Coordinates of C-alpha atoms in Angstrom, one line a residue:
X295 CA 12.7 -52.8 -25.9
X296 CA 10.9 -56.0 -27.0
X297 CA 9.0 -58.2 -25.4
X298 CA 11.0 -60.8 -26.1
X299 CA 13.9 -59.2 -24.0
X300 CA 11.6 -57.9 -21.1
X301 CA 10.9 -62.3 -20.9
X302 CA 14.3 -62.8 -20.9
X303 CA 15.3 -60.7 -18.3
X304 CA 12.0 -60.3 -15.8
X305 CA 13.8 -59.0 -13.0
X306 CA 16.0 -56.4 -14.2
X307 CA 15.6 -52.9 -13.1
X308 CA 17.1 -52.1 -16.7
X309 CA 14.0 -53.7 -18.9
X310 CA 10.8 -51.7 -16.4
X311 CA 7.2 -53.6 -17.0
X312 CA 5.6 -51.8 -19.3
X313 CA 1.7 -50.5 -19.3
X314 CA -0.7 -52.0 -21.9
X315 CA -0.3 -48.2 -22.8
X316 CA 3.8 -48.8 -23.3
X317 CA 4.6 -46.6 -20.0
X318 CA 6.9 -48.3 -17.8
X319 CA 5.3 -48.9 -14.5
X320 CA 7.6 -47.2 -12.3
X321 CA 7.4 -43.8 -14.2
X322 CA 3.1 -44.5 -13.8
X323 CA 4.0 -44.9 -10.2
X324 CA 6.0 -42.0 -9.5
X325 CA 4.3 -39.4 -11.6
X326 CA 1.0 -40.6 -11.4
X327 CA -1.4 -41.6 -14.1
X328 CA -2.8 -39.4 -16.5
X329 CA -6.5 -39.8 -14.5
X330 CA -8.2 -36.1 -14.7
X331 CA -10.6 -36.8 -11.7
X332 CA -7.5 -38.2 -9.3
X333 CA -5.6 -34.5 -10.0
X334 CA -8.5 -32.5 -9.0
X335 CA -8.4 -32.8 -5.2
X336 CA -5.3 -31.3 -4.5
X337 CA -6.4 -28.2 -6.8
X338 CA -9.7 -28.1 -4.8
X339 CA -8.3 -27.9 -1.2
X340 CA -5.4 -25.0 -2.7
X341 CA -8.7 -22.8 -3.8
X342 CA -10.2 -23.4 -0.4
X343 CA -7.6 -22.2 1.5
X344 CA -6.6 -19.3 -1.0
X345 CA -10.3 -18.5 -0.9
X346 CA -10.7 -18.7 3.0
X347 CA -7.3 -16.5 3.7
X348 CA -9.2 -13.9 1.1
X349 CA -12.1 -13.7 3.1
X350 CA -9.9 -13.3 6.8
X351 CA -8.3 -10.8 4.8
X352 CA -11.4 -8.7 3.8
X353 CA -12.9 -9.3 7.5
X354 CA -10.2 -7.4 8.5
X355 CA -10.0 -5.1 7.0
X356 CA -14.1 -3.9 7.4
X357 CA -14.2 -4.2 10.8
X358 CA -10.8 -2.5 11.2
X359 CA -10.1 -0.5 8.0
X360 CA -6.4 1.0 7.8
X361 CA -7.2 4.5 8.4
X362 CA -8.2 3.6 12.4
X363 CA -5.1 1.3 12.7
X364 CA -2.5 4.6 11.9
X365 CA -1.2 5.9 15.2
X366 CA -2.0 9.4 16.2
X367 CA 1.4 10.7 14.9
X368 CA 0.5 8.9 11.8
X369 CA -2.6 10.5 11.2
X370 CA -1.0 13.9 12.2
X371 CA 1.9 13.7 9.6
X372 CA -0.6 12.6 6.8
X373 CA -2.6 15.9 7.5
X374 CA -0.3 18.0 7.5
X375 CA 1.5 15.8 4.1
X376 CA -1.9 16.6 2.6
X377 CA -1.6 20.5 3.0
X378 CA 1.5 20.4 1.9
X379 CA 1.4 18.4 -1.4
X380 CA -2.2 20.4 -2.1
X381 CA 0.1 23.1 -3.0
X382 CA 2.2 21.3 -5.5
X383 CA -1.1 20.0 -7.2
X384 CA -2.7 23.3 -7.0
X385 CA -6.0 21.5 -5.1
X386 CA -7.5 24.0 -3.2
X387 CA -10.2 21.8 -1.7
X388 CA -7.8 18.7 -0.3
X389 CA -5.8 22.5 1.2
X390 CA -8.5 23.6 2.8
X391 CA -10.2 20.2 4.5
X392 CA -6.8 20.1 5.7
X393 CA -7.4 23.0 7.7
X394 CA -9.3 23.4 10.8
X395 CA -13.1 25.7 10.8
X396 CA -11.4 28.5 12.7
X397 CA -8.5 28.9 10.3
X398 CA -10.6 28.7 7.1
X399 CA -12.2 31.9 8.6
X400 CA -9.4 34.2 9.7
X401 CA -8.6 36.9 7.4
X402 CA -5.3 35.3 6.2
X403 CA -6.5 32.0 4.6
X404 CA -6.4 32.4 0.7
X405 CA -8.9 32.6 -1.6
X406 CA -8.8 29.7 -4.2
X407 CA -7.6 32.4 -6.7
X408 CA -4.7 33.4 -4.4
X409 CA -3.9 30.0 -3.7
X410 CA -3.2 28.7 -7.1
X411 CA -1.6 31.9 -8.5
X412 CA 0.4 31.8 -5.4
X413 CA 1.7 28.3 -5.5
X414 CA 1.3 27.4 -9.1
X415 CA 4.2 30.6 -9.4
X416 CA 6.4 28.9 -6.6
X417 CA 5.9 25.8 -8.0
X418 CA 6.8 27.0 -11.8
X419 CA 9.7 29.0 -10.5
X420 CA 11.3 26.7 -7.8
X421 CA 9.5 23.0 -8.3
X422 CA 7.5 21.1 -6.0
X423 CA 7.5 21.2 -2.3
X424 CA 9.6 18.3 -1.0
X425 CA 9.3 17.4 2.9
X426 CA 12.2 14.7 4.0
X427 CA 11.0 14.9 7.5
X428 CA 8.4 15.7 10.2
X429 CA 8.9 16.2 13.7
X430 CA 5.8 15.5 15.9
X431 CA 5.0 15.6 19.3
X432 CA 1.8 14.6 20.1
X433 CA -0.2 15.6 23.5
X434 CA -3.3 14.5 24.0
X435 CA -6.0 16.2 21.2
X436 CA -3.1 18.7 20.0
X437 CA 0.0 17.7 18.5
X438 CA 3.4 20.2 17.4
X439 CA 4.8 19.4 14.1
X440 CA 7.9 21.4 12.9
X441 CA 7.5 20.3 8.9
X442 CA 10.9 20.4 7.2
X443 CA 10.8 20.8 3.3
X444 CA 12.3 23.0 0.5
X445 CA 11.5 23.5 -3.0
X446 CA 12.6 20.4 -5.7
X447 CA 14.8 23.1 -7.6
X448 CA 16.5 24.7 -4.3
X449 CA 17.0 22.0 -2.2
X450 CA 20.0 24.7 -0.5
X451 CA 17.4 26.5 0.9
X452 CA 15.6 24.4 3.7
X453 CA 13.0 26.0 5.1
X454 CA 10.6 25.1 8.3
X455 CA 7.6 25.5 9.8
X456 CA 5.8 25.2 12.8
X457 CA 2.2 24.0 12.7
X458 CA -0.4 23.1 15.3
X459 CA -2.2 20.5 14.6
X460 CA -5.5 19.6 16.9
X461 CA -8.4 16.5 16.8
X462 CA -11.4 17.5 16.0
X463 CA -14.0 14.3 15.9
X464 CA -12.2 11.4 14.5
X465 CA -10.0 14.1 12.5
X466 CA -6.6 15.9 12.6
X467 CA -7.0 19.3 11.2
X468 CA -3.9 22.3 10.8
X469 CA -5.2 24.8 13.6
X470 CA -2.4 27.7 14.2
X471 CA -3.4 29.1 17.3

């Protein structure tokens, strides 16, 4: 548009005032100019408020980390998932801390060597363990847990077992009596 036909028509919505710049006004006044210090407030205040939710976050989460917010049947189950899955990794240590002292002790518990031939065989033959479900019953410092799992390759032949599971310290360990 000229400026001749912005004069003749100084009123009309249609012909905008224009900017020294040639930006009508309206589009200045809606959008905003193209100030960089004026745009950097809004930005500052988001970073705050990101930065403060980070830090209630991570405040949280030190003085009460996950692992002390599981329930007791929660802690049992992950236990007893550990001993299980240490067999389908063939890791004889995360096995064994699952268990309690006295267990590690009896005459039964494998040997690392019997361990791995033992399940890395089962494993090879029939696949992983899987365990669709847990039932536990929690009393106190000793909790029941009927595990109920089968091998990847032979899901037809569910199997289950009964464990006892007791607290020792802040810890669940597998205890069979």
């Amino acid at each position: 548009m000229s400026d001749q036909q912005r004069a003749d028509y100084p009123d009309d919505p249609e012909y905008p005032k224009r900017d020294p710049d040639g930006y009508p006004e309206k589009f200045a006044e809606e959008f905003g100019d193209d100030d960089p210090g004026g745009s950097r407030w809004p930005f500052l205040i988001a970073a705050g408020v990101v930065a403060v939710l980070v830090a209630v976050v991570l405040l949280i989460a030190l003085v009460n980390p996950p692992e002390d917010r599981l329930s007791d049947s929660a802690q049992v189950q992950h236990v007893v998932n550990d001993a299980f899955t240490a067999r389908n990794s063939l890791n004889y240590d995360q096995y064994r801390t699952s268990f309690c002292e006295r267990e590690q002790q009896t005459a039964g518990f494998p040997s690392q060597a019997e361990f791995t031939d033992e399940n890395r065989a089962a494993r090879d033959e029939h696949g992983p363990i899987v365990i669709p479900n847990m039932d536990v019953e929690v009393q106190g410092d000793t909790a029941r847990v009927v595990v109920h799992w089968h091998r990847e390759d032979t899901e037809d032949r569910k199997e289950s077992t009964e464990l006892t599971v007791v607290k020792q310290g802040d810890e669940w360990k597998v205890c069979n009596p």
